[in-house]
XYZ file of N, CA and C in Angstrom:
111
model
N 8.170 10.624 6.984
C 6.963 11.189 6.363
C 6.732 12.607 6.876
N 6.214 13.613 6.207
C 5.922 14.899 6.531
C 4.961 14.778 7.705
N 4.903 15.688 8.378
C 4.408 15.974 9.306
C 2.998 15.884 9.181
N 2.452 16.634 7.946
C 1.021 16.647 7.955
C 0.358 15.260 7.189
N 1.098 14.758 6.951
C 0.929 13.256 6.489
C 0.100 12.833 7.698
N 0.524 12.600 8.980
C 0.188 11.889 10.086
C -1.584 13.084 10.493
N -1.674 14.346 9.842
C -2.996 14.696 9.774
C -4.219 14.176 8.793
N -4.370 13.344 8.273
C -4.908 12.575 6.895
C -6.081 13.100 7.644
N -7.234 13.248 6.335
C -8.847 13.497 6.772
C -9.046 11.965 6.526
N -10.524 11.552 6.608
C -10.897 9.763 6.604
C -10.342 9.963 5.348
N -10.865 10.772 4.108
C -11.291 10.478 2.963
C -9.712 9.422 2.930
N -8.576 10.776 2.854
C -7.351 10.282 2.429
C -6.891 9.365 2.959
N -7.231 9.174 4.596
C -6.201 7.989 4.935
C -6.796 6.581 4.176
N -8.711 6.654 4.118
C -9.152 5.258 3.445
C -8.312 5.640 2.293
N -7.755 6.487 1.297
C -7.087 6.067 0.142
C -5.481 5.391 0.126
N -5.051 6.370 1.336
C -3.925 5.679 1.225
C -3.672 4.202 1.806
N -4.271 3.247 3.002
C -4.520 2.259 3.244
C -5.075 1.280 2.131
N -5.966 1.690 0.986
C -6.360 1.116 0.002
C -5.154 1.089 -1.366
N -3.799 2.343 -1.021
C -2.599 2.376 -2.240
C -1.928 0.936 -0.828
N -1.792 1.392 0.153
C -0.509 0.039 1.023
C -1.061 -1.244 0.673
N -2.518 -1.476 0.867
C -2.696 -2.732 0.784
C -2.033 -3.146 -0.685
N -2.815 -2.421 -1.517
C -2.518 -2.786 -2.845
C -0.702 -3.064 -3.633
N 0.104 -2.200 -2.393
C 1.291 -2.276 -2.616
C 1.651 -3.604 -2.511
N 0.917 -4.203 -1.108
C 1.549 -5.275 -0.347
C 1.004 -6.317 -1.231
N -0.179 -6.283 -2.309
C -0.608 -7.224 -3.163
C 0.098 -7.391 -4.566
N 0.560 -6.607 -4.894
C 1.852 -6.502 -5.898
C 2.905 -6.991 -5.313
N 2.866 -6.480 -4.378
C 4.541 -7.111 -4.115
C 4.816 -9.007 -3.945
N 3.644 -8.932 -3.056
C 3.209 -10.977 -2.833
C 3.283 -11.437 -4.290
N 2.102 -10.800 -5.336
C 1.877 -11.646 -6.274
C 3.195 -11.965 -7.031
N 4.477 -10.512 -7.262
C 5.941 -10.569 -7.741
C 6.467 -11.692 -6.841
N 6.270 -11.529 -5.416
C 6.986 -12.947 -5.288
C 6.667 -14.286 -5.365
N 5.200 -14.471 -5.216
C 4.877 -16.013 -6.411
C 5.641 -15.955 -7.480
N 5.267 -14.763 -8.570
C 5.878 -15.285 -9.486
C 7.133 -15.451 -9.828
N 8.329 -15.043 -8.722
C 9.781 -15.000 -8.695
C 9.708 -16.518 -8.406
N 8.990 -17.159 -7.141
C 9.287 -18.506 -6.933
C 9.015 -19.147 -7.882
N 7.956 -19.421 -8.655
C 7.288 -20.140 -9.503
C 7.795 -20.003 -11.142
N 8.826 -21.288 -11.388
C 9.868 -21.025 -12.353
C 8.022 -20.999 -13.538
């Protein structure tokens, strides 16, 4: 990651913690539905 990445103001880091979570909730729900013929 760039350097100034690791400088985030609140605003941005609450956004980007609110894009990871949301990553990590896409990604779970794809794998229910991979298991779940």
């Amino acid at each position: 990651m760039a350097p100034e990445g690791r400088r985030l103001t609140s605003n941005s880091r609450k956004r980007f913690e609110l894009y990871e979570s949301r990553e990590k909730d896409l990604s779970s729900t794809n794998l229910e539905k991979s298991g779940n013929p």
